[in-house]
XYZ file of N, CA and C in Angstrom:
678
model
N 0.880 -1.316 0.147
C 0.513 0.237 0.046
C 0.696 1.116 0.215
N 0.223 2.449 -0.504
C 0.754 3.604 -0.489
C 0.031 4.498 0.637
N 0.740 5.403 1.501
C 0.293 6.363 2.187
C 0.539 7.961 2.061
N 0.126 8.951 1.762
C 0.353 10.096 1.279
C -0.937 10.929 1.805
N -0.257 11.564 2.942
C -1.187 12.585 3.188
C -2.715 13.124 2.843
N -2.177 13.688 1.596
C -3.522 14.190 0.731
C -2.816 14.037 -0.731
N -4.334 13.873 -1.436
C -3.836 14.094 -2.693
C -4.042 15.467 -3.387
N -4.854 16.358 -2.325
C -5.514 17.406 -2.716
C -5.196 18.761 -1.830
N -4.230 19.646 -1.823
C -3.647 20.825 -1.452
C -3.303 21.831 -1.480
N -4.285 22.535 -2.356
C -4.482 23.728 -3.228
C -3.370 25.319 -1.708
N -3.763 24.720 -0.655
C -3.224 25.937 0.186
C -1.445 25.984 0.058
N -1.056 24.531 0.071
C 0.080 23.853 0.094
C 1.105 24.324 1.863
N -0.166 23.964 2.548
C 0.289 23.777 3.645
C 0.195 22.389 4.357
N 1.125 22.649 5.332
C 1.558 21.072 5.721
C 0.071 20.886 6.726
N -0.956 21.507 6.972
C -1.807 21.030 8.293
C -2.844 20.114 7.987
N -3.496 19.951 6.934
C -4.041 18.628 6.155
C -2.956 17.112 5.810
N -2.484 17.475 6.062
C -1.021 16.358 6.347
C -1.342 15.863 7.947
N -0.412 16.508 8.455
C -0.386 16.069 9.799
C -1.879 15.579 10.696
N -2.630 16.497 10.113
C -4.320 15.314 10.290
C -4.680 14.515 10.046
N -3.917 14.096 8.984
C -4.420 12.611 8.262
C -3.750 11.600 8.774
N -2.848 11.785 9.915
C -2.051 10.981 10.561
C -3.182 9.917 11.526
N -4.371 10.781 12.086
C -5.376 10.333 12.987
C -5.857 9.431 12.178
N -6.362 9.210 10.669
C -6.706 8.278 9.839
C -5.876 6.633 9.485
N -5.090 6.819 10.033
C -4.399 5.403 9.837
C -5.011 4.711 10.889
N -4.884 4.878 11.864
C -5.273 3.352 12.604
C -6.704 2.876 11.704
N -7.957 3.491 11.552
C -9.037 2.936 11.012
C -8.916 2.419 9.209
N -7.874 2.879 8.729
C -7.787 2.826 7.211
C -7.019 1.417 7.453
N -5.694 0.753 8.309
C -5.183 0.191 8.366
C -6.000 -1.351 8.572
N -7.173 -1.055 9.756
C -8.033 -1.995 10.310
C -8.810 -2.260 9.479
N -9.360 -1.442 8.383
C -10.346 -1.932 7.221
C -9.641 -2.400 6.336
N -8.290 -2.590 6.105
C -7.468 -3.098 4.772
C -7.463 -4.663 5.289
N -6.742 -4.636 7.106
C -6.815 -6.403 7.781
C -7.866 -6.906 7.185
N -9.118 -6.325 7.669
C -9.716 -6.932 6.967
C -10.825 -7.517 6.287
N -10.308 -6.798 5.034
C -10.333 -7.213 3.611
C -9.532 -8.184 3.346
N -8.108 -8.206 3.358
C -7.355 -9.009 3.596
C -7.677 -10.248 3.828
N -8.002 -10.377 5.157
C -8.351 -11.279 5.760
C -9.380 -12.385 5.483
N -10.440 -11.668 5.089
C -11.929 -11.808 4.155
C -11.520 -12.872 3.002
N -10.493 -12.317 2.182
C -10.305 -12.559 0.879
C -8.855 -13.457 0.859
N -8.553 -13.546 1.801
C -7.448 -14.853 1.818
C -7.905 -16.242 2.307
N -7.199 -16.999 1.543
C -7.432 -18.435 1.976
C -7.251 -18.780 3.327
N -7.952 -19.930 4.113
C -7.748 -19.847 5.221
C -6.315 -20.520 5.371
N -5.917 -19.949 6.525
C -4.655 -19.790 6.906
C -3.388 -18.858 6.396
N -3.601 -18.462 5.492
C -2.991 -17.765 4.656
C -2.748 -16.022 5.304
N -1.789 -15.496 5.874
C -2.087 -14.257 6.198
C -0.871 -13.320 5.739
N -2.066 -12.331 5.132
C -0.805 -11.746 3.689
C -0.505 -10.380 4.893
N 0.925 -10.132 4.930
C 1.319 -8.921 5.638
C 1.408 -7.557 4.780
N 1.055 -6.341 5.485
C 0.792 -4.903 4.994
C 2.096 -4.851 4.855
N 2.512 -4.057 3.898
C 3.747 -2.957 3.373
C 3.798 -1.812 3.514
N 3.385 -0.960 3.724
C 3.651 0.386 3.324
C 4.745 1.029 2.507
N 4.644 0.547 1.154
C 5.595 0.562 0.425
C 5.999 2.025 -0.698
N 5.291 3.396 -0.337
C 5.636 4.579 -0.368
C 4.921 5.421 0.504
N 5.582 5.928 1.243
C 5.027 7.289 2.408
C 5.614 8.968 2.049
N 4.487 9.623 1.911
C 5.113 10.961 2.234
C 3.844 11.583 2.594
N 3.862 13.135 2.648
C 3.001 14.267 3.003
C 1.978 14.009 1.583
N 2.425 13.749 0.591
C 1.466 14.407 -1.124
C 2.760 13.429 -2.056
N 1.715 13.239 -3.471
C 2.614 12.753 -4.548
C 3.570 13.465 -5.019
N 2.987 14.756 -4.718
C 4.071 15.865 -5.799
C 4.666 16.843 -4.516
N 6.107 16.950 -4.834
C 6.449 17.874 -3.894
C 5.814 19.095 -3.328
N 5.823 19.579 -2.271
C 5.189 21.079 -1.963
C 6.237 21.737 -1.297
N 5.956 23.035 -1.252
C 7.233 24.018 -0.691
C 7.382 23.784 0.925
N 6.588 22.624 1.539
C 6.958 22.320 2.641
C 8.184 20.992 3.033
N 8.127 20.419 1.792
C 8.803 18.627 1.432
C 9.777 18.992 2.323
N 10.621 19.535 2.054
C 12.140 19.818 2.504
C 12.309 20.715 3.605
N 11.188 20.614 4.783
C 11.043 21.686 5.965
C 11.152 20.974 6.992
N 10.925 21.301 8.135
C 10.870 20.453 9.323
C 9.520 20.073 9.670
N 8.489 21.002 9.240
C 7.290 20.813 9.671
C 7.110 18.683 8.742
N 7.651 18.700 7.463
C 7.342 17.431 6.641
C 8.337 16.432 7.692
N 9.296 16.985 8.426
C 9.948 15.514 9.745
C 9.090 15.511 10.301
N 8.373 16.665 11.059
C 7.427 16.024 11.826
C 6.107 15.039 11.630
N 5.973 15.357 10.088
C 5.091 14.501 9.174
C 5.616 12.621 9.258
N 6.962 12.869 8.774
C 7.277 11.592 9.157
C 7.448 10.733 9.987
N 7.720 11.625 11.147
C 8.139 10.926 12.388
C 6.569 10.319 12.928
N 5.393 11.157 12.941
C 4.429 10.593 13.342
C 3.632 9.502 12.435
N 3.636 10.039 11.336
C 3.331 8.750 10.436
C 3.938 7.856 10.140
N 5.443 7.608 10.157
C 5.816 5.911 10.298
C 5.402 5.249 11.806
N 5.557 5.471 12.946
C 5.483 5.200 13.709
C 4.109 4.818 13.667
N 2.990 5.836 13.166
C 1.453 5.342 13.696
C 1.194 3.749 12.404
N 1.651 3.989 11.134
C 1.514 3.047 10.356
C 2.433 1.717 10.874
N 3.545 1.487 11.437
C 3.724 0.556 12.303
C 2.997 -0.135 13.692
N 2.633 0.916 14.575
C 1.640 0.509 15.201
C 0.790 -0.058 14.802
N -0.152 0.595 13.947
C -1.461 0.222 13.226
C -1.076 -1.423 12.753
N -0.335 -1.902 12.165
C -0.005 -3.102 11.907
C 0.981 -3.391 10.272
N 0.758 -2.277 10.141
C 2.136 -2.201 8.778
C 3.569 -3.019 9.020
N 3.892 -4.034 8.398
C 5.128 -5.139 8.454
C 6.132 -4.517 8.551
N 6.415 -3.221 7.357
C 7.399 -2.644 7.171
C 7.028 -1.128 6.378
N 7.788 0.217 6.949
C 7.282 1.772 6.200
C 8.454 1.763 5.083
N 8.022 2.527 4.374
C 9.535 2.784 3.312
C 8.922 4.015 2.905
N 9.827 5.553 3.371
C 9.423 6.553 3.176
C 10.143 6.720 1.338
N 9.442 7.528 0.702
C 9.406 7.813 -0.608
C 10.046 9.882 -0.681
N 11.463 9.814 -0.964
C 12.718 8.495 -1.113
C 13.509 8.830 -0.705
N 14.480 8.415 -0.777
C 16.145 8.501 -0.257
C 16.607 9.854 -1.330
N 16.402 9.775 -2.027
C 16.583 11.036 -3.375
C 15.292 11.273 -4.083
N 14.797 12.551 -4.142
C 13.846 12.961 -4.986
C 14.210 13.645 -6.560
N 13.772 15.202 -6.148
C 14.387 15.765 -7.127
C 13.825 17.702 -6.421
N 14.322 18.653 -6.923
C 13.448 19.618 -6.836
C 12.125 19.963 -7.804
N 11.300 20.395 -6.841
C 9.927 20.750 -8.313
C 9.282 21.868 -7.714
N 8.783 22.483 -8.234
C 7.384 23.643 -8.042
C 8.588 24.682 -7.897
N 9.573 24.743 -8.675
C 10.141 25.936 -8.433
C 11.180 26.471 -6.734
N 10.851 26.129 -5.775
C 10.601 25.923 -3.951
C 11.926 25.556 -4.260
N 13.061 26.054 -3.092
C 14.061 25.334 -2.853
C 14.366 23.979 -1.827
N 13.035 24.196 -1.126
C 12.008 23.482 -0.443
C 11.751 22.335 -0.518
N 11.076 22.327 -2.099
C 10.140 21.301 -2.412
C 10.919 20.242 -2.821
N 10.996 19.346 -1.886
C 12.333 18.098 -2.416
C 11.504 17.027 -1.549
N 10.787 15.669 -1.932
C 10.339 14.857 -1.640
C 11.424 13.806 -0.535
N 12.571 13.989 -0.921
C 13.526 13.059 -0.253
C 13.849 13.025 0.985
N 14.789 12.247 1.091
C 16.075 12.580 2.381
C 16.811 13.450 2.518
N 17.744 13.297 0.966
C 18.717 13.881 1.235
C 18.550 14.462 -0.355
N 19.337 15.690 -0.715
C 19.503 16.693 -1.605
C 19.816 16.380 -2.964
N 19.393 16.294 -4.172
C 19.845 16.353 -5.162
C 20.822 17.342 -5.609
N 20.543 18.642 -4.842
C 21.403 19.480 -5.706
C 20.720 20.164 -7.229
N 19.680 19.712 -7.543
C 19.655 20.135 -8.923
C 18.763 21.645 -9.064
N 18.540 22.153 -9.734
C 17.937 23.459 -9.972
C 16.318 23.552 -10.825
N 15.678 24.377 -10.430
C 13.813 24.142 -11.623
C 13.925 26.002 -10.688
N 14.216 26.785 -11.696
C 14.098 28.370 -11.590
C 14.789 28.712 -10.430
N 15.305 27.971 -9.270
C 15.716 27.897 -7.958
C 16.543 26.475 -8.039
N 17.615 26.647 -6.944
C 18.442 26.061 -6.930
C 18.513 25.442 -5.171
N 18.423 23.997 -5.245
C 18.211 23.318 -3.230
C 20.087 23.500 -3.146
N 20.187 22.904 -2.048
C 21.496 22.908 -1.341
C 22.316 21.167 -2.441
N 23.540 21.570 -1.691
C 24.525 20.563 -2.781
C 24.040 19.056 -2.130
N 24.355 18.595 -3.487
C 23.744 17.245 -3.326
C 24.191 16.648 -2.640
N 23.497 15.351 -1.918
C 23.866 15.031 -0.842
C 23.351 15.628 0.363
N 23.283 16.890 0.772
C 22.671 17.446 1.669
C 21.858 16.692 2.329
N 22.008 16.797 3.949
C 20.935 15.909 4.700
C 19.671 16.934 5.187
N 18.521 16.825 4.453
C 17.239 17.537 4.933
C 16.555 17.238 6.246
N 15.481 17.953 6.744
C 15.396 17.888 7.983
C 14.851 16.409 8.291
N 13.889 15.969 6.811
C 12.890 14.460 7.067
C 14.239 13.576 7.305
N 15.568 13.726 7.108
C 16.379 12.914 6.939
C 16.764 12.667 8.353
N 17.050 13.879 9.432
C 17.371 13.920 10.622
C 16.441 12.860 11.588
N 14.779 13.456 11.198
C 13.375 12.550 11.940
C 13.543 11.563 11.624
N 13.972 10.745 10.319
C 14.155 9.269 9.998
C 14.828 8.626 10.891
N 16.026 9.538 11.158
C 17.301 8.919 11.956
C 16.256 8.547 13.328
N 15.845 9.475 13.825
C 15.433 9.709 15.462
C 14.342 8.180 15.220
N 13.357 8.038 14.479
C 12.542 6.984 14.485
C 13.190 5.285 14.409
N 14.300 5.433 13.518
C 14.959 4.488 13.255
C 15.552 3.966 14.796
N 15.768 5.019 15.245
C 16.597 4.738 17.090
C 15.674 4.118 18.113
N 14.067 4.575 17.408
C 12.773 4.341 18.351
C 12.440 2.524 17.942
N 12.488 2.739 16.673
C 11.609 1.473 16.090
C 12.821 0.448 15.513
N 13.555 -0.033 16.937
C 14.959 -1.310 16.975
C 14.019 -2.530 16.500
N 14.672 -3.392 16.278
C 14.233 -4.780 16.040
C 14.147 -5.022 17.410
N 13.029 -5.746 17.610
C 13.014 -6.477 19.045
C 12.242 -5.790 19.693
N 12.014 -4.410 19.714
C 10.789 -3.758 20.371
C 9.452 -3.718 19.946
N 8.395 -3.440 21.121
C 7.426 -3.515 20.903
C 6.831 -1.944 20.962
N 6.165 -1.544 20.076
C 5.237 -0.420 19.999
C 3.999 -0.381 20.630
N 3.809 0.304 21.695
C 2.788 0.497 22.595
C 1.638 1.328 21.828
N 1.843 2.066 21.323
C 1.018 3.034 20.576
C 1.138 4.309 20.547
N 0.144 5.085 20.125
C 0.183 6.565 19.751
C -0.773 7.089 20.574
N -0.897 8.437 21.279
C -1.845 9.138 22.119
C -1.059 10.629 21.566
N -2.405 11.406 21.836
C -2.041 12.644 21.365
C -2.606 13.729 22.912
N -1.819 14.635 23.172
C -2.278 15.558 23.996
C -2.056 16.836 23.433
N -3.598 17.597 22.997
C -3.384 18.878 22.108
C -2.433 18.614 21.396
N -1.183 19.671 21.058
C -0.494 19.694 19.753
C 0.308 18.401 19.934
N 0.927 17.615 20.841
C 1.693 17.135 21.101
C 1.373 15.200 21.086
N 2.349 14.695 19.669
C 1.796 13.093 19.412
C 2.510 12.476 20.095
N 2.743 11.600 20.707
C 3.406 10.444 21.371
C 3.903 9.539 21.271
N 4.848 8.561 20.707
C 4.975 7.772 20.378
C 5.667 6.669 21.517
N 5.619 5.603 22.086
C 6.015 4.827 23.042
C 6.511 3.751 22.550
N 7.794 3.040 22.891
C 8.060 1.656 22.357
C 8.830 0.857 23.002
N 8.727 -0.224 24.054
C 9.052 -0.994 24.983
C 10.401 -1.823 23.986
N 11.260 -1.371 24.856
C 12.749 -2.177 23.894
C 13.108 -3.359 24.573
N 13.968 -4.259 23.841
C 14.088 -5.836 24.447
C 14.687 -5.481 25.765
N 15.386 -4.553 25.845
C 15.751 -4.455 27.401
C 14.964 -3.954 28.438
N 13.964 -3.728 28.368
C 12.817 -3.312 29.414
C 13.005 -1.847 29.698
N 13.689 -1.067 28.484
C 13.774 0.354 28.473
C 12.373 0.964 27.907
N 11.950 2.265 27.952
C 10.919 2.467 27.203
C 11.211 3.890 26.394
N 11.379 3.956 25.028
C 11.909 5.010 24.144
C 10.291 6.088 23.816
N 10.670 6.953 23.964
C 9.011 7.896 23.651
C 9.995 8.911 22.694
N 8.935 9.318 21.970
C 9.115 10.129 20.521
C 8.135 10.939 20.560
N 8.215 12.113 20.863
C 7.711 13.384 20.818
C 7.294 14.281 19.845
N 6.175 14.574 18.752
C 6.213 15.212 17.976
C 5.152 16.558 18.378
N 5.733 17.841 18.205
C 4.916 18.585 18.212
C 4.378 19.292 16.840
N 3.099 19.101 16.765
C 2.190 19.044 15.408
C 1.777 20.703 15.006
N 2.174 21.593 15.730
C 1.662 22.734 15.682
C 2.808 23.551 15.531
N 2.433 25.039 14.353
C 3.593 26.020 14.094
C 4.269 27.018 15.494
N 3.851 26.441 16.478
C 4.206 27.532 17.346
C 4.652 26.277 18.342
N 5.763 26.773 19.525
C 6.575 26.047 21.092
C 5.320 25.419 21.842
N 5.732 24.374 22.243
C 4.463 23.562 23.246
C 5.176 23.813 24.164
N 5.046 23.902 25.826
C 5.752 23.587 27.020
C 5.143 22.266 27.257
N 6.045 20.945 27.489
C 5.694 19.475 28.016
C 6.770 19.262 29.155
N 6.146 17.983 29.451
C 6.843 17.680 30.736
C 6.376 15.693 31.020
N 7.602 15.005 30.976
C 7.318 13.986 30.943
C 7.199 13.141 32.402
N 6.219 12.530 32.948
C 5.916 12.222 34.059
C 5.479 10.565 33.981
N 6.193 9.482 33.967
C 5.842 8.032 34.056
C 6.053 7.408 35.129
N 4.941 6.907 36.211
C 5.233 6.250 37.140
C 5.951 5.097 37.104
N 7.086 4.987 37.776
C 8.008 3.417 37.539
C 9.125 3.677 36.999
N 9.404 4.979 36.265
C 10.276 4.956 35.233
C 11.096 6.129 35.268
N 12.437 6.446 35.116
C 12.825 7.322 35.421
C 13.613 7.726 33.946
N 14.281 9.076 33.837
C 14.761 9.383 32.340
C 16.357 8.836 32.371
N 16.918 8.223 31.395
C 18.313 7.649 31.061
C 19.506 9.059 30.280
N 19.959 9.847 31.134
C 20.693 10.426 30.080
C 19.786 11.681 29.750
N 19.908 12.636 28.537
C 19.251 13.429 28.238
C 18.067 13.208 26.875
N 17.564 13.736 26.634
C 16.881 14.013 25.557
C 17.236 14.243 24.024
N 17.396 13.605 23.251
C 17.746 14.673 22.212
C 16.864 15.451 21.495
N 17.314 16.672 20.911
C 15.679 17.290 20.435
C 16.464 18.004 19.322
N 15.267 17.374 18.372
C 15.535 17.958 16.798
C 15.006 19.401 16.360
N 15.547 20.504 15.695
C 14.952 21.148 15.701
C 15.342 21.864 14.550
N 15.063 22.474 14.054
C 15.333 23.857 12.968
C 15.821 25.055 13.398
N 17.042 25.772 12.764
C 17.563 26.991 13.241
C 18.128 27.684 11.844
N 17.717 28.543 11.833
C 17.858 29.107 10.719
C 17.738 28.201 9.192
N 19.096 28.129 8.498
C 19.040 27.451 7.350
C 19.605 25.804 7.553
N 19.824 25.258 9.044
C 20.152 24.195 9.369
C 19.706 23.407 10.375
N 19.840 22.344 10.846
C 19.237 21.164 11.864
C 19.957 21.329 12.990
N 19.536 21.420 14.351
C 20.382 21.231 15.517
C 19.695 20.392 15.918
N 20.576 19.307 16.754
C 20.415 18.532 17.762
C 20.995 18.860 19.183
N 19.985 19.646 20.070
C 19.836 19.560 21.165
C 19.922 18.487 22.542
N 20.248 19.043 23.619
C 19.898 17.748 25.006
C 19.583 18.599 25.699
N 17.886 17.971 26.256
C 17.219 18.257 27.167
C 17.180 17.981 28.279
N 17.147 18.221 29.628
C 16.653 17.058 31.111
C 14.724 16.825 30.833
N 14.679 15.588 30.286
C 13.290 15.354 30.176
C 12.124 15.347 31.134
N 13.251 15.106 32.611
C 12.870 15.200 33.925
C 12.062 16.917 34.367
N 12.400 17.938 33.362
C 11.923 19.472 33.583
C 11.203 19.473 32.852
N 10.385 20.615 32.596
C 9.409 21.079 31.460
C 10.502 21.400 30.481
N 10.082 21.269 29.594
C 10.911 22.062 28.271
C 10.006 22.453 26.906
N 10.466 23.144 26.277
C 9.721 23.938 25.013
C 10.240 23.149 23.884
N 9.399 22.517 23.107
C 9.148 21.765 21.799
C 9.242 22.962 20.893
N 9.961 23.497 20.220
C 9.658 24.296 19.096
C 9.099 23.803 18.166
N 8.334 24.530 16.923
C 7.683 24.462 16.223
C 8.087 23.125 15.135
N 7.111 21.900 15.283
C 7.116 20.909 14.319
C 8.336 20.229 15.451
N 8.837 20.694 16.250
C 10.263 19.352 16.818
C 9.629 18.019 16.978
N 10.777 17.437 16.952
C 10.939 15.905 17.382
C 11.840 15.865 18.544
N 11.586 14.897 19.360
C 12.006 14.858 20.276
C 12.198 12.983 20.734
N 13.430 12.602 20.922
C 13.636 11.377 21.569
C 14.062 11.664 23.120
N 13.158 10.392 23.849
C 13.359 10.418 25.323
C 13.631 8.903 25.690
N 14.746 8.320 26.394
C 14.825 6.876 26.503
C 14.861 7.144 28.115
N 13.376 6.231 28.808
C 13.505 6.304 29.904
C 13.656 4.369 30.424
N 14.020 4.171 32.039
C 13.946 2.979 32.452
C 14.007 3.159 33.627
N 12.996 1.822 34.298
C 13.050 1.632 35.344
C 13.984 1.931 36.545
């Protein structure tokens, strides 16, 4: 299957794509029922999300932090809903629509179309979000699920060693102050915080036991253990 946040976004804004993540659970459940109904007895068809992005064609936000937030929220939601594999489209794509940030890929191709994007191989914001998702969804881990509190989407994964990995996604265009408080767990080290500053991506470390701000469309990873 393919999962694209929207096919029709005349305003070229990220809002509809981020909102579409809520549809993943019901859509996968419906697909699962259809496959089970039409498969021969004893034959289980796995669901693979083979092409995932926020839109079928690049938008001006595709290579920005907002699409990085979409990637993190969507990929983990698909896995939690029952997809066996999730593949982002793509590693390289190309510049479209004449905007320097209209690139669906994880790495820049360095091409030009009315304007030029960053040099070939430059890591785009979605690349760093993919790194954090890969750090959470490790082999042997068990996805506990996704919850939302206001603008924050939270994904939790119980790792093979019993620790708890939590990915926080700020889906809003403004900063949100948040705090983690889980009974029976304490934070191990600091939280890696992914956010944009100027023309680049900065990784910061914050103490997750304290209240901290998640900047607009930020993705944060926290490791907790008993």
